[in-house]
PDB file of C-alpha atoms and ligand atoms in Angstrom:
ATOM      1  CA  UNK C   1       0.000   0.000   0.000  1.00  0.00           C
ATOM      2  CA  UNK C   2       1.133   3.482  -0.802  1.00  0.00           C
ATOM      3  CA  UNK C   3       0.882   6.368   1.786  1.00  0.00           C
ATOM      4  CA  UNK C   4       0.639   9.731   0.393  1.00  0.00           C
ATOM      5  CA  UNK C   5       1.552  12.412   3.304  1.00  0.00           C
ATOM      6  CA  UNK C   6       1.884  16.030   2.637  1.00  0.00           C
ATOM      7  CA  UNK C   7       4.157  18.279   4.818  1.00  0.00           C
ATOM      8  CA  UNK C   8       5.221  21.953   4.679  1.00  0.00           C
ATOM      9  CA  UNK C   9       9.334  21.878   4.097  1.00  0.00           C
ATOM     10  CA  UNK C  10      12.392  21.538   2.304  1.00  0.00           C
ATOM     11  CA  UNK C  11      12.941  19.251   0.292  1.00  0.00           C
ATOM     12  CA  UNK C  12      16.498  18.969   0.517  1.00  0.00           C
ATOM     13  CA  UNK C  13      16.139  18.229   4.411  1.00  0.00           C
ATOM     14  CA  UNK C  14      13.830  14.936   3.738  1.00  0.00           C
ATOM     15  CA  UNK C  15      14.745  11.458   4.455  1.00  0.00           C
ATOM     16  CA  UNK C  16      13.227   9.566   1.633  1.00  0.00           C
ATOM     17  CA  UNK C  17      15.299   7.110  -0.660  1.00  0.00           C
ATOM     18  CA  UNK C  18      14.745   9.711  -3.727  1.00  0.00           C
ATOM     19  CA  UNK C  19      13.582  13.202  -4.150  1.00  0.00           C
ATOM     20  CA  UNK C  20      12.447  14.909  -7.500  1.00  0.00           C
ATOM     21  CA  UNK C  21      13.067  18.471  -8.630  1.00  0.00           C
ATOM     22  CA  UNK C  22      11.244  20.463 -11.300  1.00  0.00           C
ATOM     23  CA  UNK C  23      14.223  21.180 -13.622  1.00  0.00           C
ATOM     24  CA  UNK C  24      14.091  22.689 -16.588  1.00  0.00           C
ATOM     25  CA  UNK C  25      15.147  20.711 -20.147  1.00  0.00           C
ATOM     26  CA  UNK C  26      18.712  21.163 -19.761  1.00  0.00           C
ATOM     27  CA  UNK C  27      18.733  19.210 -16.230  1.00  0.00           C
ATOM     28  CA  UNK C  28      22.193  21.705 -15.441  1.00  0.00           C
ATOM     29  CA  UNK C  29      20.377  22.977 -12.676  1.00  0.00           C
ATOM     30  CA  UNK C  30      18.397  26.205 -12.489  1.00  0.00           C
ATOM     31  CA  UNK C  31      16.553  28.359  -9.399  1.00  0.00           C
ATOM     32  CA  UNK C  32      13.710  27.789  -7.131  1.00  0.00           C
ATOM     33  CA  UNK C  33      13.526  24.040  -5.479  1.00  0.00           C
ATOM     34  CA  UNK C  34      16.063  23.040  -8.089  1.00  0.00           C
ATOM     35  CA  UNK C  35      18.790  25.465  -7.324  1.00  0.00           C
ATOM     36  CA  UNK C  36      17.807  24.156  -3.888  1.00  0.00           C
ATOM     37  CA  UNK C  37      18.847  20.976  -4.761  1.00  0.00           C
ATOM     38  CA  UNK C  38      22.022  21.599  -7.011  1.00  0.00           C
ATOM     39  CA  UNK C  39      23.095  22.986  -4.028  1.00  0.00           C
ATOM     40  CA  UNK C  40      22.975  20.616  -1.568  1.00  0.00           C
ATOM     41  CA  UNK C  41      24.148  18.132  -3.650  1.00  0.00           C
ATOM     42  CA  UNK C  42      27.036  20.046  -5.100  1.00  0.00           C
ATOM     43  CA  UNK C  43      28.545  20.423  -8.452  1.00  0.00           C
ATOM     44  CA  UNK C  44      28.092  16.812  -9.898  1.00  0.00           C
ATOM     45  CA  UNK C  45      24.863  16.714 -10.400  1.00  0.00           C
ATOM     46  CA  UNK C  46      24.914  19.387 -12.706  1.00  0.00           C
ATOM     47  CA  UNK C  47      26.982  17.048 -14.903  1.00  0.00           C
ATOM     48  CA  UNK C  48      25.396  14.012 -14.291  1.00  0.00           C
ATOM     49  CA  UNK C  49      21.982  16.076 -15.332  1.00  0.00           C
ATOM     50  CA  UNK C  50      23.867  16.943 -18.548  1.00  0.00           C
ATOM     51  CA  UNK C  51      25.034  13.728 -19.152  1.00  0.00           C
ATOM     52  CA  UNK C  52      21.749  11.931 -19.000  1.00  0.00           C
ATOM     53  CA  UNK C  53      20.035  15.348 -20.241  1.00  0.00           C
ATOM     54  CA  UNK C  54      18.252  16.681 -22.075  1.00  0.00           C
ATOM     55  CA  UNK C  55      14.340  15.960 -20.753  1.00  0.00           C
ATOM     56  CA  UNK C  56      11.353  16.704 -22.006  1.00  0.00           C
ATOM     57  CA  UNK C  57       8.126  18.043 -20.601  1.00  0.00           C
ATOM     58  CA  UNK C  58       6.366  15.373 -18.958  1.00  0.00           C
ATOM     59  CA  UNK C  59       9.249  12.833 -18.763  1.00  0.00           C
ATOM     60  CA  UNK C  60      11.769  12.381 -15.835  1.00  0.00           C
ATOM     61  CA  UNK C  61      15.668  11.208 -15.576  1.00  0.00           C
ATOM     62  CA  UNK C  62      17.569  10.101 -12.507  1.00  0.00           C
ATOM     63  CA  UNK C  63      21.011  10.552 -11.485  1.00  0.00           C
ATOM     64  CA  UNK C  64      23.085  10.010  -8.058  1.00  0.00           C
ATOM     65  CA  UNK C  65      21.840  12.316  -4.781  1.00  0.00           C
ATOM     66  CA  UNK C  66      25.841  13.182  -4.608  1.00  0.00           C
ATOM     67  CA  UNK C  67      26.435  15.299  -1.628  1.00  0.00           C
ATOM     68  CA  UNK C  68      22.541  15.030  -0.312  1.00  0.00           C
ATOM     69  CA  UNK C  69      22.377  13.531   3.563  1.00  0.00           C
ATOM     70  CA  UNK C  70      21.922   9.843   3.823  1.00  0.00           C
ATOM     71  CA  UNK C  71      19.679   8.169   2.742  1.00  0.00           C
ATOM     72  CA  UNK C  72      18.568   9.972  -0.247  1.00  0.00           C
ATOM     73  CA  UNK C  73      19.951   7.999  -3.202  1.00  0.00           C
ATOM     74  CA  UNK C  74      18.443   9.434  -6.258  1.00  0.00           C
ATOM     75  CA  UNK C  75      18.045  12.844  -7.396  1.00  0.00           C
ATOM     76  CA  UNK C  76      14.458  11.919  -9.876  1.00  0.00           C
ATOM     77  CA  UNK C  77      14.788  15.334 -12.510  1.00  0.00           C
ATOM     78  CA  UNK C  78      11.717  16.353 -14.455  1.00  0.00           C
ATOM     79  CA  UNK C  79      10.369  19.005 -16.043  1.00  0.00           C
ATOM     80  CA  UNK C  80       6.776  20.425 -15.827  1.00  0.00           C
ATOM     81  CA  UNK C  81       4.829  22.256 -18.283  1.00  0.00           C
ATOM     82  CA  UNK C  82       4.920  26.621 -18.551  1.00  0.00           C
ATOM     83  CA  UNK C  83       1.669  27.290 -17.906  1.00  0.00           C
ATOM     84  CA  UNK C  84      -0.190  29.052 -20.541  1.00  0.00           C
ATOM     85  CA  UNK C  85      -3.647  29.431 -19.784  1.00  0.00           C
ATOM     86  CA  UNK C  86      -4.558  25.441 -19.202  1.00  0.00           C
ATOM     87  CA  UNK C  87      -5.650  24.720 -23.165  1.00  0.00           C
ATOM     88  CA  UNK C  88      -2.042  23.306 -24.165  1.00  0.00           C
ATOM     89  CA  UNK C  89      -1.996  20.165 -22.481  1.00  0.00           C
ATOM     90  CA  UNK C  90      -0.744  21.351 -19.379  1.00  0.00           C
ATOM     91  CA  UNK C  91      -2.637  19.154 -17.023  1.00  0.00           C
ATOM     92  CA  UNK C  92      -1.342  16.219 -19.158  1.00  0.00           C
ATOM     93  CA  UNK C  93       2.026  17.201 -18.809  1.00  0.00           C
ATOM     94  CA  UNK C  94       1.958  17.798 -14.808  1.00  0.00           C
ATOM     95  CA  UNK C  95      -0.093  14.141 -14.358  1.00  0.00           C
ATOM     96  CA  UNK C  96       3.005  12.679 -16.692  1.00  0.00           C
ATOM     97  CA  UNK C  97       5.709  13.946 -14.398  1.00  0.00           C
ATOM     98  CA  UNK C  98       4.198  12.586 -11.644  1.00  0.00           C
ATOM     99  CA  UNK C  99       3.653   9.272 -12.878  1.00  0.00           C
ATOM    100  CA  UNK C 100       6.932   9.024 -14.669  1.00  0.00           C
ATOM    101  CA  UNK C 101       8.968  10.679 -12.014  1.00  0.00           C
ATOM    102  CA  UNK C 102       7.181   8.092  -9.240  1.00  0.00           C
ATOM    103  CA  UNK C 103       7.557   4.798 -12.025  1.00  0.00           C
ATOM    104  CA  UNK C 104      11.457   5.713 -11.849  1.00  0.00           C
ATOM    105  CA  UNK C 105      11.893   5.807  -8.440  1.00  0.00           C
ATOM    106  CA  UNK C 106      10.273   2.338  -8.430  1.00  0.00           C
ATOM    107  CA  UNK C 107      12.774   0.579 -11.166  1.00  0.00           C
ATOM    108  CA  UNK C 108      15.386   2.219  -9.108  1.00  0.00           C
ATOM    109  CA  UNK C 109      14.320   0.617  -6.033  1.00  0.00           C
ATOM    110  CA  UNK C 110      13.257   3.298  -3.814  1.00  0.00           C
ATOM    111  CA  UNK C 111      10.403   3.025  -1.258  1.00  0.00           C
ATOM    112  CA  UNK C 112      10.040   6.737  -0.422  1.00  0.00           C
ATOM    113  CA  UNK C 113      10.292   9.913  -2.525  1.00  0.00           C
ATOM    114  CA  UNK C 114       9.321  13.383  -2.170  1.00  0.00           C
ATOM    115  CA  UNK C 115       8.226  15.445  -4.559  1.00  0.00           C
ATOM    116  CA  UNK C 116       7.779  19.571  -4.573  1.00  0.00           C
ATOM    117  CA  UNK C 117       5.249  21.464  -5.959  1.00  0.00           C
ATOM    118  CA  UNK C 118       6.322  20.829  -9.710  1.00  0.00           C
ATOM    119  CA  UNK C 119       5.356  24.042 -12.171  1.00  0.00           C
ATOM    120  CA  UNK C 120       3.785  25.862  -9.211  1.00  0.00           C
ATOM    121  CA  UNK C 121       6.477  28.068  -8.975  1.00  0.00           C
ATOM    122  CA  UNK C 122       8.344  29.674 -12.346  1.00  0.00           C
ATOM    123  CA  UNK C 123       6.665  27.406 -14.526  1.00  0.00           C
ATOM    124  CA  UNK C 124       3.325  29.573 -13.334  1.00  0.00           C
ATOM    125  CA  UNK C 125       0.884  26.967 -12.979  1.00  0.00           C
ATOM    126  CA  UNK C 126      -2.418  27.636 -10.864  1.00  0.00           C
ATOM    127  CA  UNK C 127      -1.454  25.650  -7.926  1.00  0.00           C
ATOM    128  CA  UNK C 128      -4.668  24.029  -6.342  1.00  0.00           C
ATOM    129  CA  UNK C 129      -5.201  22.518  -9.939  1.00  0.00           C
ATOM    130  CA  UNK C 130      -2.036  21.617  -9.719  1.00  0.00           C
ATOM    131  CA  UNK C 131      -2.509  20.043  -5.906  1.00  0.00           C
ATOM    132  CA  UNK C 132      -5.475  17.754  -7.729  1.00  0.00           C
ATOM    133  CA  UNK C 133      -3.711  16.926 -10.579  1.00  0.00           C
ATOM    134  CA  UNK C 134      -0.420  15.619  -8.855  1.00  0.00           C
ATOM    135  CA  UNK C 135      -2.552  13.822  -5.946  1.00  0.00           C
ATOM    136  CA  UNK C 136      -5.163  11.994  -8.761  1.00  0.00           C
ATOM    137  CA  UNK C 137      -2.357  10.753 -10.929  1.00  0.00           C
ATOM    138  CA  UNK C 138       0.440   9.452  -7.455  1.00  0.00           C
ATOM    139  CA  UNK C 139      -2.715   7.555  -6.034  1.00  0.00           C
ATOM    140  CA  UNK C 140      -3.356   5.830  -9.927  1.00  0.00           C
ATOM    141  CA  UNK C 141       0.762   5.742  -9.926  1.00  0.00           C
ATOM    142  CA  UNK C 142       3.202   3.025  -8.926  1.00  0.00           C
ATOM    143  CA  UNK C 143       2.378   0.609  -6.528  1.00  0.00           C
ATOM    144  CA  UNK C 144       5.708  -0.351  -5.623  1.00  0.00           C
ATOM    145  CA  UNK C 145       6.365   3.094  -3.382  1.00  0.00           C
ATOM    146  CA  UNK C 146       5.589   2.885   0.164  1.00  0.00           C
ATOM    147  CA  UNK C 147       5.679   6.541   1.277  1.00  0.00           C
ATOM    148  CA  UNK C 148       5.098   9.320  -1.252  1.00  0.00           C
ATOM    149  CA  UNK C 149       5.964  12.450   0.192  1.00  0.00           C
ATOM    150  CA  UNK C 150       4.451  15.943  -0.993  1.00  0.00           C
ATOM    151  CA  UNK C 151       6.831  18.973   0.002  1.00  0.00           C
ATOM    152  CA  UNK C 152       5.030  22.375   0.235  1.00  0.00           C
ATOM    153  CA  UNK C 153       7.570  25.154   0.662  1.00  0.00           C
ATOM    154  CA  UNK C 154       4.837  28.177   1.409  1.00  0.00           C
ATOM    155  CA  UNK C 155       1.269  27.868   3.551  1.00  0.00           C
ATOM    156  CA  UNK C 156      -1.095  28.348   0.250  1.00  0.00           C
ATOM    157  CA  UNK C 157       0.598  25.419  -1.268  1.00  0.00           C
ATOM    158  CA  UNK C 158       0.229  22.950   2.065  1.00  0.00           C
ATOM    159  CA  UNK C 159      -3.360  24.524   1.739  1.00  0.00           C
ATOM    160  CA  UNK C 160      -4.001  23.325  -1.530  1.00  0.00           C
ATOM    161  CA  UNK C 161      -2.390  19.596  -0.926  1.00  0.00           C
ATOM    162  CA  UNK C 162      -4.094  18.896   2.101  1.00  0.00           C
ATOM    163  CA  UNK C 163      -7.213  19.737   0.217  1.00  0.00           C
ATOM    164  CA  UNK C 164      -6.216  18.104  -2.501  1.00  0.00           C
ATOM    165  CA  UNK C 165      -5.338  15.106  -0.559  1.00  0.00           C
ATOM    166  CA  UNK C 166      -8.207  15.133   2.124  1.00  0.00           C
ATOM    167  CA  UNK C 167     -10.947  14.593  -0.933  1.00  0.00           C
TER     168      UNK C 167
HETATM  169  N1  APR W   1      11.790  22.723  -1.082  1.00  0.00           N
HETATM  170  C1  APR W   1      10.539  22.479  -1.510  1.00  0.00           C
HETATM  171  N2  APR W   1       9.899  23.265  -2.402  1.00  0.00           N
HETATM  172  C2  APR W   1      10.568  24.359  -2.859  1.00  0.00           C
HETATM  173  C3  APR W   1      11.873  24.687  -2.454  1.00  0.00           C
HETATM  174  C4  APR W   1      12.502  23.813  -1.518  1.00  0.00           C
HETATM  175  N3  APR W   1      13.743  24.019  -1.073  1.00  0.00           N
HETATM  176  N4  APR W   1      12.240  25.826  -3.093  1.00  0.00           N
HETATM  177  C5  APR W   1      11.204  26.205  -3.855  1.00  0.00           C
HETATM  178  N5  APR W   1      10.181  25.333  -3.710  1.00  0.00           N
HETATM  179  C6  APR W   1       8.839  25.321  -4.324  1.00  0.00           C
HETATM  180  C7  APR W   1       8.302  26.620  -4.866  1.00  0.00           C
HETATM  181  O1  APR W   1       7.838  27.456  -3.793  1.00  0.00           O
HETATM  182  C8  APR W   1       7.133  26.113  -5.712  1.00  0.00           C
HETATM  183  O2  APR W   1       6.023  25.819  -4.882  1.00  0.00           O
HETATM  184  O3  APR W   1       8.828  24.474  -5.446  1.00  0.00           O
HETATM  185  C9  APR W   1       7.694  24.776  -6.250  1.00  0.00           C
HETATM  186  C10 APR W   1       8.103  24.775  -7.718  1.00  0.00           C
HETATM  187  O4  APR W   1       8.683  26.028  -8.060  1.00  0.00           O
HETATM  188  P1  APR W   1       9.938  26.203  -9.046  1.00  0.00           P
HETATM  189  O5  APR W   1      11.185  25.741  -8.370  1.00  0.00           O
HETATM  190  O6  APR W   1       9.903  27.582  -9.564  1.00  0.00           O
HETATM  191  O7  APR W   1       9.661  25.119 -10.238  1.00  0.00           O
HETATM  192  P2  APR W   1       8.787  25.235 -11.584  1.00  0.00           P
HETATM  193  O8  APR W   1       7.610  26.112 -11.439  1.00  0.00           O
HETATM  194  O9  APR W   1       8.582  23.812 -12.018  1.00  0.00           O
HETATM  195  O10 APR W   1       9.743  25.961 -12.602  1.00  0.00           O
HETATM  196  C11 APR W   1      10.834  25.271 -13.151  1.00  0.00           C
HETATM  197  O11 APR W   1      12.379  26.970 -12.583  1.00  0.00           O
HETATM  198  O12 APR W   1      14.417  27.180 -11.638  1.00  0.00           O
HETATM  199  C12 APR W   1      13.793  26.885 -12.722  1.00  0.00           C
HETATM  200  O13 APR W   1      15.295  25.364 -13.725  1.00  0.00           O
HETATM  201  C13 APR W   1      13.994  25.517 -13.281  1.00  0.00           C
HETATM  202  O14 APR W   1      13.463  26.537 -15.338  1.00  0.00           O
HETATM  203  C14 APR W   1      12.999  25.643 -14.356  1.00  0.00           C
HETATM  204  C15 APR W   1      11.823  26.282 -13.657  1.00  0.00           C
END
């Protein structure tokens, strides 16, 4: 059985066998959670994005966690849609990194993985559509993750998870 649990945080300070960042195509590392991320896990995973780089919308690529604290193994990279007004498939994209990001961790062997608020942020889109989107397609997702871990960095976005996860 998977347990979906939604907590207000940083990513880079959970304990979960992977975490995934919103990156953008290049996977070299950018701002917001995934600067976040570069950061903590130093300067190689900005080449081993590259090298297994790039990624498009909707799909999801894993390196090493590098210099991330034990025991967070895998660093799961993927890359949401820009949102431009909801009629270019942005739902499907969001739902697809999700789903692709959480069916990687599984081949890789992870139990737990958190996941942040993916296109919320730069990518613009409307985040309690976003909170249904990424809680509809993790509970039709993988079955082989134990804990799935949703990381909300600011209040309205816990808001919109918890709702999102209390329906
Ligand atoms: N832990 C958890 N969540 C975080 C953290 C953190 N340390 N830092 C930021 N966030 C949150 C943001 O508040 C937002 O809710 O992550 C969510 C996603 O925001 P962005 O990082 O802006 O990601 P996204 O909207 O997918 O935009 C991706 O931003 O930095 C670039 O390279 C990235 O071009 C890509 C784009």
């Amino acid at each position: 059985m998977t347990v979906i649990e939604v907590v207000r945080g940083d990513i880079t300070l959970q304990d979960t066998d992977a975490i995934v960042t919103a990156a953008n195509e290049s996977l070299l590392g950018g701002g917001g959670v995934d600067g976040a991320i570069h950061r903590a896990a130093g300067p190689e995973l900005s080449r081993a994005g590259g090298a297994v780089g790039p990624c498009d919308p909707g799909d999801a690529k894993a390196t090493p966690a590098f210099d991330l604290d034990p025991p967070v193994r895998h660093v799961i990279h993927t890359v949401g849609p820009v949102w431009e007004g909801g009629g270019h498939g942005e739902a499907e994209v969001l739902a697809s990194c999700y789903r692709r990001s959480l069916a990687l961790a599984a081949e890789l062997g992870a139990r737990s993985v958190a996941f942040p608020a993916i296109a919320t942020g730069v990518y613009g889109f409307p985040v309690r559509e976003a909170a249904r989107i990424a809680v509809a397609a993790l509970r039709d997702g993988d079955r082989r993750i134990e804990l799935i871990r949703l990381v909300a960095f600011d209040e309205e976005t816990y808001d919109a998870l918890a709702a999102a996860q209390g329906s």
